[in-house]
PDB file of C-alpha atoms in Angstrom:
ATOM      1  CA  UNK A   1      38.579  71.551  -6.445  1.00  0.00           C
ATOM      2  CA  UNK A   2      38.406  73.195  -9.694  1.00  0.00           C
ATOM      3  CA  UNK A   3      35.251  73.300 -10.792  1.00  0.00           C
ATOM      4  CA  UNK A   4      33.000  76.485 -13.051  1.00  0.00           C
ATOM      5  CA  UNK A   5      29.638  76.048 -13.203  1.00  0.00           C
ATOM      6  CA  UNK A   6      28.335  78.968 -15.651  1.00  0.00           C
ATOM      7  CA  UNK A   7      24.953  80.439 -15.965  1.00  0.00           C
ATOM      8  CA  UNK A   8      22.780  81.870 -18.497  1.00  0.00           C
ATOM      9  CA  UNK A   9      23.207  85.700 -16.903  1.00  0.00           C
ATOM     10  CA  UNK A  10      26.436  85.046 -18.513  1.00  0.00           C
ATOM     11  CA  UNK A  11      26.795  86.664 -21.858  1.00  0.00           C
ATOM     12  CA  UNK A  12      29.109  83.968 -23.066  1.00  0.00           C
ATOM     13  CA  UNK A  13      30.641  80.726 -21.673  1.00  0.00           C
ATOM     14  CA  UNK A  14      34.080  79.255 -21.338  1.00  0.00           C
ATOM     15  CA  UNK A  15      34.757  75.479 -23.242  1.00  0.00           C
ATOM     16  CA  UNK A  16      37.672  73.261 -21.797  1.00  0.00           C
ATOM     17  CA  UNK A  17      39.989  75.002 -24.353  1.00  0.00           C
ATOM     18  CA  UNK A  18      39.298  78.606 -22.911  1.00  0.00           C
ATOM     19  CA  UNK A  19      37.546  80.403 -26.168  1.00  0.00           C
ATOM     20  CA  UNK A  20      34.237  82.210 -25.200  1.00  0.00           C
ATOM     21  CA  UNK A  21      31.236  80.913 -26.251  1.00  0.00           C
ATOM     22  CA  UNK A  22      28.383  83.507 -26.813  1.00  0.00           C
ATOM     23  CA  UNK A  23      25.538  81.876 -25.007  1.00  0.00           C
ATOM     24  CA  UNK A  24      23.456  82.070 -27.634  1.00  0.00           C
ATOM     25  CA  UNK A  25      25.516  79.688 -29.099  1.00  0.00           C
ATOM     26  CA  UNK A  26      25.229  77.623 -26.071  1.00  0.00           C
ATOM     27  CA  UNK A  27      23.047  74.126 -27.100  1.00  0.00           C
ATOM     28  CA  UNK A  28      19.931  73.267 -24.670  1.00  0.00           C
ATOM     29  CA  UNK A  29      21.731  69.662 -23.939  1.00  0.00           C
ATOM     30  CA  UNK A  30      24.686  71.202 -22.663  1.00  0.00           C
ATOM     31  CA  UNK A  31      22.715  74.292 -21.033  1.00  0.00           C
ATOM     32  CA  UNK A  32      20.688  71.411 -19.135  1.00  0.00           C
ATOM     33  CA  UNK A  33      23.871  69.763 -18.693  1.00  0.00           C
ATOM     34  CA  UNK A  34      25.640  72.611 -17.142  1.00  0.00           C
ATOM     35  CA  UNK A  35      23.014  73.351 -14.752  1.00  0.00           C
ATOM     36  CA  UNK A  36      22.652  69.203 -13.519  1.00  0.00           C
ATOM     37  CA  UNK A  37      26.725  68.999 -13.255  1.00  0.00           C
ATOM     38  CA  UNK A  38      26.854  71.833 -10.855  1.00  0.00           C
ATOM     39  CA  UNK A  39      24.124  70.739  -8.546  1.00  0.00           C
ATOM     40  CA  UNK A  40      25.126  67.101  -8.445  1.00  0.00           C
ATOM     41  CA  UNK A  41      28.601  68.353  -7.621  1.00  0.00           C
ATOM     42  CA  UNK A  42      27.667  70.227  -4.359  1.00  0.00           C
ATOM     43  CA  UNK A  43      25.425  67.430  -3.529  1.00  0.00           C
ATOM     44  CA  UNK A  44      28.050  64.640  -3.892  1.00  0.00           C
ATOM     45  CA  UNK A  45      31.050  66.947  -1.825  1.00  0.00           C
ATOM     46  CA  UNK A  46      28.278  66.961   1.099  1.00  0.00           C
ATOM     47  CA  UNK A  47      27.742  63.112   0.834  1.00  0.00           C
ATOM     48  CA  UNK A  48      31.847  63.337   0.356  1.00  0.00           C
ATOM     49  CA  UNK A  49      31.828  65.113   4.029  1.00  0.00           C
ATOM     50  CA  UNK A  50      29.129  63.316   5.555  1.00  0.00           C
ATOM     51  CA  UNK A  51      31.086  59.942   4.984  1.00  0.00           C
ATOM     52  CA  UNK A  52      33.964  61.058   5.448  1.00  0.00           C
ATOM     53  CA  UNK A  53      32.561  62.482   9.256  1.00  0.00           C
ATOM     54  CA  UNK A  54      30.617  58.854   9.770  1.00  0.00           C
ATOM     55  CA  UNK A  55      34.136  56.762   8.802  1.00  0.00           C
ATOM     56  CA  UNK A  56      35.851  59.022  11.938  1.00  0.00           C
ATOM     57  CA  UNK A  57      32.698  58.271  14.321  1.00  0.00           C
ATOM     58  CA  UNK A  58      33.703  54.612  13.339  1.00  0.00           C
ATOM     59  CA  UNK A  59      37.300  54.373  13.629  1.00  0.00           C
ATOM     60  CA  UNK A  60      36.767  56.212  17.315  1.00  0.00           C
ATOM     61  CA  UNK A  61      33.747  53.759  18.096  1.00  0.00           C
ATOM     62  CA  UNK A  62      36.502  51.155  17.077  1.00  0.00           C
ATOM     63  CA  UNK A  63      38.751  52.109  19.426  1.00  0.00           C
ATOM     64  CA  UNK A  64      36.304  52.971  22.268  1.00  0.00           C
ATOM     65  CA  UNK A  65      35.403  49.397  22.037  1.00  0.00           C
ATOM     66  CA  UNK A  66      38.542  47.878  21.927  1.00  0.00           C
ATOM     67  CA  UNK A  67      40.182  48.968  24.835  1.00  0.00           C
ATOM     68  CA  UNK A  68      37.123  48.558  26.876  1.00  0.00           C
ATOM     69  CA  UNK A  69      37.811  44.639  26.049  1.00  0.00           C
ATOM     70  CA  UNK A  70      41.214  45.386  26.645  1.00  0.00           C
ATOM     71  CA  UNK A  71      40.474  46.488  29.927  1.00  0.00           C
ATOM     72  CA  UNK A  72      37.722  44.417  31.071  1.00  0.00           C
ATOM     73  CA  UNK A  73      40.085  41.138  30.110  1.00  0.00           C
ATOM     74  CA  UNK A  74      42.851  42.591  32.525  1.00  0.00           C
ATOM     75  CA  UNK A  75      40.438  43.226  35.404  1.00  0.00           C
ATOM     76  CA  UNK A  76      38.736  39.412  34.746  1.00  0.00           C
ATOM     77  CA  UNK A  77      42.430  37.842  34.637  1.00  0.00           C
ATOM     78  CA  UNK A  78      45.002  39.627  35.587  1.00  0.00           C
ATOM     79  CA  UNK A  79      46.693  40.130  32.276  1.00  0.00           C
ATOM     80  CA  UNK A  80      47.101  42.122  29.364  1.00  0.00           C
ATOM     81  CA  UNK A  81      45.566  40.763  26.255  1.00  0.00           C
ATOM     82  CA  UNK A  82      46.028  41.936  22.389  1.00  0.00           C
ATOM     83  CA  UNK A  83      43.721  41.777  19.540  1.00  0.00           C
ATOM     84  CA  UNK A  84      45.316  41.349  16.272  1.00  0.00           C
ATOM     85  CA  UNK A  85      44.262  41.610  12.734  1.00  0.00           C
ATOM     86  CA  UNK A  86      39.917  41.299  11.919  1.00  0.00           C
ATOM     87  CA  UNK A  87      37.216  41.416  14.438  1.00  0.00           C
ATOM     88  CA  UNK A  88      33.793  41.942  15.240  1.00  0.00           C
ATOM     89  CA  UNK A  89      31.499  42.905  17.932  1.00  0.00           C
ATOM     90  CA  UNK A  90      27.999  43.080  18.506  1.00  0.00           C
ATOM     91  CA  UNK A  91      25.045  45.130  19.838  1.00  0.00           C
ATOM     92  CA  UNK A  92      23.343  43.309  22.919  1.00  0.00           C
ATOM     93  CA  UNK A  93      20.935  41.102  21.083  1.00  0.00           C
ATOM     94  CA  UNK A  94      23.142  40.837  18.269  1.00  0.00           C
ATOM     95  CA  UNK A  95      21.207  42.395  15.891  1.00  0.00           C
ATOM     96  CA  UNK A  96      23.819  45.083  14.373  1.00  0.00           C
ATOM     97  CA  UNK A  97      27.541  43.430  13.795  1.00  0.00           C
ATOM     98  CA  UNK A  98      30.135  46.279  13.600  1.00  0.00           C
ATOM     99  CA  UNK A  99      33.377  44.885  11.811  1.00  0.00           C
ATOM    100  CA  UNK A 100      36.811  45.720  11.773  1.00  0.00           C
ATOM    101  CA  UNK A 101      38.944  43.841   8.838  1.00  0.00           C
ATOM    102  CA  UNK A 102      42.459  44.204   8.554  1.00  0.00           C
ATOM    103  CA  UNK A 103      44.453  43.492   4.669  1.00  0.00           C
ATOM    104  CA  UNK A 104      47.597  43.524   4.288  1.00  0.00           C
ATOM    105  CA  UNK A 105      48.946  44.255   0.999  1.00  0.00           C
ATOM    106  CA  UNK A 106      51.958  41.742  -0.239  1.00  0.00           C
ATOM    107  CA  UNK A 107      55.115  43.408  -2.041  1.00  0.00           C
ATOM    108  CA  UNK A 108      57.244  39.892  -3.704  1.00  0.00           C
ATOM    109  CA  UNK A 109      60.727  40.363  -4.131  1.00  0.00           C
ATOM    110  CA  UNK A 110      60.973  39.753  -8.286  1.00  0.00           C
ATOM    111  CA  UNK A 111      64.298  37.554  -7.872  1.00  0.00           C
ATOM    112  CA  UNK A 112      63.346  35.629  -5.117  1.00  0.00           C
ATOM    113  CA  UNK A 113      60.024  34.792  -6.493  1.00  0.00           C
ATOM    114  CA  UNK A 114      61.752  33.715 -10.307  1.00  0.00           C
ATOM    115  CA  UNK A 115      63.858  31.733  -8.508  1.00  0.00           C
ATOM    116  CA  UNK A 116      61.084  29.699  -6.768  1.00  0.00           C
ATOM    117  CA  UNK A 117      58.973  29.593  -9.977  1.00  0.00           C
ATOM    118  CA  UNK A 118      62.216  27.645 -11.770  1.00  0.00           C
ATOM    119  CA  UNK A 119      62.446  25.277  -8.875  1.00  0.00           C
ATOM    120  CA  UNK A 120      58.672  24.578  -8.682  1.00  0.00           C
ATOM    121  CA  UNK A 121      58.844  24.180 -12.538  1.00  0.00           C
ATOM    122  CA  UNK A 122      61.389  21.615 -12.023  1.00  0.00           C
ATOM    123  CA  UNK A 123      59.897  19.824  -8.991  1.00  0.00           C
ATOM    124  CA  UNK A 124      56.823  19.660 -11.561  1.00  0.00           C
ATOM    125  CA  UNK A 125      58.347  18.167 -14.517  1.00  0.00           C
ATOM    126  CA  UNK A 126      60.753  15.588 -12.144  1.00  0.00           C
ATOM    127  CA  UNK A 127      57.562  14.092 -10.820  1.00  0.00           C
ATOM    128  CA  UNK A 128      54.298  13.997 -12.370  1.00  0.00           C
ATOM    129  CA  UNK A 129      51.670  12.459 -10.309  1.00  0.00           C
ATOM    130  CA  UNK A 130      47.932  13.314 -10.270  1.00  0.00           C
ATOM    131  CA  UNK A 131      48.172  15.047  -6.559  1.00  0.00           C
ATOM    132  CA  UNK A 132      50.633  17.631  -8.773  1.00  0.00           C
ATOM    133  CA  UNK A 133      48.127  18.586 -10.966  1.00  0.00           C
ATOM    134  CA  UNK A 134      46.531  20.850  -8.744  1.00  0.00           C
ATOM    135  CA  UNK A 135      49.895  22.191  -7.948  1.00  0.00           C
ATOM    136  CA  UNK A 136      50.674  23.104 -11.323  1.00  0.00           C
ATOM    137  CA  UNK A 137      47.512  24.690 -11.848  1.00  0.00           C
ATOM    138  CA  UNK A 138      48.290  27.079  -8.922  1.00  0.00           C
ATOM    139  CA  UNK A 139      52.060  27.534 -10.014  1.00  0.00           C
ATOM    140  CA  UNK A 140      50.349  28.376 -13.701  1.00  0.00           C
ATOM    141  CA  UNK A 141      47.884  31.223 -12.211  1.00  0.00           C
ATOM    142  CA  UNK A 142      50.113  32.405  -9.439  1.00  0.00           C
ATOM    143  CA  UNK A 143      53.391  33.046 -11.477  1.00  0.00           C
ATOM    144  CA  UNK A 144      51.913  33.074 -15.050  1.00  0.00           C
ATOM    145  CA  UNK A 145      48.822  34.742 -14.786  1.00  0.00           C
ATOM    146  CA  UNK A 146      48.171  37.492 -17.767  1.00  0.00           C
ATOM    147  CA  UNK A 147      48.669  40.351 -15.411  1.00  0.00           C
ATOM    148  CA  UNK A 148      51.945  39.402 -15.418  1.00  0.00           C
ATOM    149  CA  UNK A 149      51.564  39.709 -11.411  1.00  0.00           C
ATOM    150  CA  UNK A 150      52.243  37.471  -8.732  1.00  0.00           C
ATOM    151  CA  UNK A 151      48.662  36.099  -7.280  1.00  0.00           C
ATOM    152  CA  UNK A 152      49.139  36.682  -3.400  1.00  0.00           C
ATOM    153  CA  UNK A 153      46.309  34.142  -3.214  1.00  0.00           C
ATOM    154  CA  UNK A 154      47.917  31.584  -4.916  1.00  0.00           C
ATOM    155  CA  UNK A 155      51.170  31.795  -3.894  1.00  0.00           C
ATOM    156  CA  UNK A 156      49.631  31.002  -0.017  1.00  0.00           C
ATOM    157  CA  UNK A 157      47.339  28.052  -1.157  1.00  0.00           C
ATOM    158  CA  UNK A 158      51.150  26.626  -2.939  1.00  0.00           C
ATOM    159  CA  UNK A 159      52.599  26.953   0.791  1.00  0.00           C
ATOM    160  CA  UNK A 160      50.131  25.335   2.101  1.00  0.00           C
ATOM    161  CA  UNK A 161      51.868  22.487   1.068  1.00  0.00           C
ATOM    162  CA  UNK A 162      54.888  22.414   2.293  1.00  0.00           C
ATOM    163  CA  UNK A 163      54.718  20.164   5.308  1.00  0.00           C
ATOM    164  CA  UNK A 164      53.134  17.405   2.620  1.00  0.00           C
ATOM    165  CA  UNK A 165      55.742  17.970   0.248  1.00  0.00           C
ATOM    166  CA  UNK A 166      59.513  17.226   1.198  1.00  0.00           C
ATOM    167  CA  UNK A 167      60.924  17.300  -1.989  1.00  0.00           C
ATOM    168  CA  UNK A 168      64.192  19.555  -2.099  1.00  0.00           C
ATOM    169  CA  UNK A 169      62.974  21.719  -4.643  1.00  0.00           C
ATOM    170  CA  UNK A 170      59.769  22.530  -2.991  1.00  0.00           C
ATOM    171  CA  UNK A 171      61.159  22.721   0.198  1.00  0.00           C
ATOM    172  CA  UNK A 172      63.425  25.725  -1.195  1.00  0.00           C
ATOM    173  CA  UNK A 173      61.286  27.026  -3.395  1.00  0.00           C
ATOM    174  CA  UNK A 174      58.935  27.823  -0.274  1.00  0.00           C
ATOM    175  CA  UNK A 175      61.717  28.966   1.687  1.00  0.00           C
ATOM    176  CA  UNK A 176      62.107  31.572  -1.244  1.00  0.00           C
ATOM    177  CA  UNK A 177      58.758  32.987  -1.436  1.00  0.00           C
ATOM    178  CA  UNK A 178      58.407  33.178   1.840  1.00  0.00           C
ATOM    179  CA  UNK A 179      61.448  35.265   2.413  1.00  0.00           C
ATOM    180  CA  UNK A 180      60.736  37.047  -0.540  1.00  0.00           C
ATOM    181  CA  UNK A 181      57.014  38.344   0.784  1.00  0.00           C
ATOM    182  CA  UNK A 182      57.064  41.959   3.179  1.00  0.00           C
ATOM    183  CA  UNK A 183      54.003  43.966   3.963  1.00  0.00           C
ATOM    184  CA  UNK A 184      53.893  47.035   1.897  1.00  0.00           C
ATOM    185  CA  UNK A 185      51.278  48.821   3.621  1.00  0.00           C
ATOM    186  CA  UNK A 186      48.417  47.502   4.971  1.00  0.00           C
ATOM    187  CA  UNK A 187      44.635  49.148   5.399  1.00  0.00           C
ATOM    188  CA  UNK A 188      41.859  49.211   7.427  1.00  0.00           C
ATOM    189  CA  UNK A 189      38.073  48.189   6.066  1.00  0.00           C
ATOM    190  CA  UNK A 190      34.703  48.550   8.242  1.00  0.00           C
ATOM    191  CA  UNK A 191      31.641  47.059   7.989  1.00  0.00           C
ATOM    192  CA  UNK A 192      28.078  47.807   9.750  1.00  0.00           C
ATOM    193  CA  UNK A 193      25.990  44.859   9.468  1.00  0.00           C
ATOM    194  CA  UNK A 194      22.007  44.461  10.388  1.00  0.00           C
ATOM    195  CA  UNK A 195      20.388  41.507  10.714  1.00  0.00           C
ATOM    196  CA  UNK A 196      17.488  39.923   8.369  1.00  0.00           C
ATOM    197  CA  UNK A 197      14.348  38.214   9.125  1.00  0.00           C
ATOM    198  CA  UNK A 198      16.270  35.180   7.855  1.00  0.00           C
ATOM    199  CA  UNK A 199      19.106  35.209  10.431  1.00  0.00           C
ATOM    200  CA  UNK A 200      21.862  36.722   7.836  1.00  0.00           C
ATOM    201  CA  UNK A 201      23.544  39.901   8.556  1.00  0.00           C
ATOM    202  CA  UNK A 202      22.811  42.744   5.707  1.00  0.00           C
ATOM    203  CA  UNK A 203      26.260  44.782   5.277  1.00  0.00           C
ATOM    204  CA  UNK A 204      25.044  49.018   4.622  1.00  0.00           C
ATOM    205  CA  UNK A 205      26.419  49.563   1.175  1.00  0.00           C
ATOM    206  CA  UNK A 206      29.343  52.366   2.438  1.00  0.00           C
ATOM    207  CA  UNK A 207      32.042  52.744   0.205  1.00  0.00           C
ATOM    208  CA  UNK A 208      34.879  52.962   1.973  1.00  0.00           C
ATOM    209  CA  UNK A 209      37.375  51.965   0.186  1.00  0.00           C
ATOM    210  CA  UNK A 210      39.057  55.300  -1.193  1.00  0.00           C
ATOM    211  CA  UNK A 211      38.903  56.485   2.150  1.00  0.00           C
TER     212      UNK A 211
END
């Protein structure tokens, strides 16, 4: 972290392009200014830490949890048992719901999925029946969207149709984007939840998504 915070013992102050300043010189907004940046700074590093300390209790809580229910399945039958991707668990009278969410982010092989897009064009414009409409809506966002990004989203809700739809084209062009889809990383969010009067569960507002 690079940051001066300069004070008015100082005969003159430092701008961004290094000339000195006498501090006469020095205007009350950015004297005031000056004196709020530096003490909103060391406050927000210690929320910094304190979150960052809190996100560890959580992941280890996590854990803690999980293979307890790894372990009490195997002493109730015998087995081993995994649990994959999002989950939850509660307090005893369910009150506080801890969640663990797991998202995978989607790399798309560019030739693969241009490939696909002409064959789902052409299944499109070979057979135009009001069930394709929807279709070509989601082709139109998930391919042509002004991003110029594949829509992840999109591109599933289009498979979803491929036991419905045995047309050769489709059929291939599904084949395509699903071999054209690998995980490029994937990350871990967590939730703490309480629960209202009304019977909903409250998520604490924790940003942990830079984490």
């Amino acid at each position: 972290m690079n940051a001066t915070i300069q004070t008015p013992k100082q005969a003159t102050w430092r701008d961004a392009d290094g000339q000195e300043v006498p501090y006469k010189f020095i205007p009350s907004a950015d004297r005031v200014k000056e004196s709020l940046a530096g003490s909103l700074l060391k406050k927000a590093v210690k929320l910094e830490q304190l979150l960052l300390d809190f996100y560890d209790d959580l992941k280890a809580g996590f854990d803690k949890v999980y293979n307890q229910m790894l372990e009490d399945y195997k002493l109730r039958y015998n087995k081993d048992r995994k649990i994959k991707g999002s989950y939850s668990w509660y307090n005893f009278d369910k009150s506080i719901k801890i969640e663990s969410r797991i998202s995978d982010m989607v790399k798309w092989d560019e030739a693969m999925m241009n490939e696909a897009r002409e064959l789902l064009d052409s299944y499109l414009s070979q057979n135009l029946t009001a069930a394709n409409e929807l279709i070509r809506g989601l082709v139109q966002s998930a391919f042509h969207n002004t991003k110029g990004m594949i829509d992840t989203g999109k591109v599933f809700q289009i498979l979803k149709y491929e036991e419905r739809i045995r047309h050769k084209d489709f059929q291939k062009a599904c084949k395509l984007m699903r071999n054209a889809q690998s995980v490029a990383n994937s990350k871990r969010y967590m939730i703490v939840s309480v629960k209202e009067d009304d019977g909903t569960y409250r998520a604490i507002n924790l940003n942990f998504s830079s984490i």
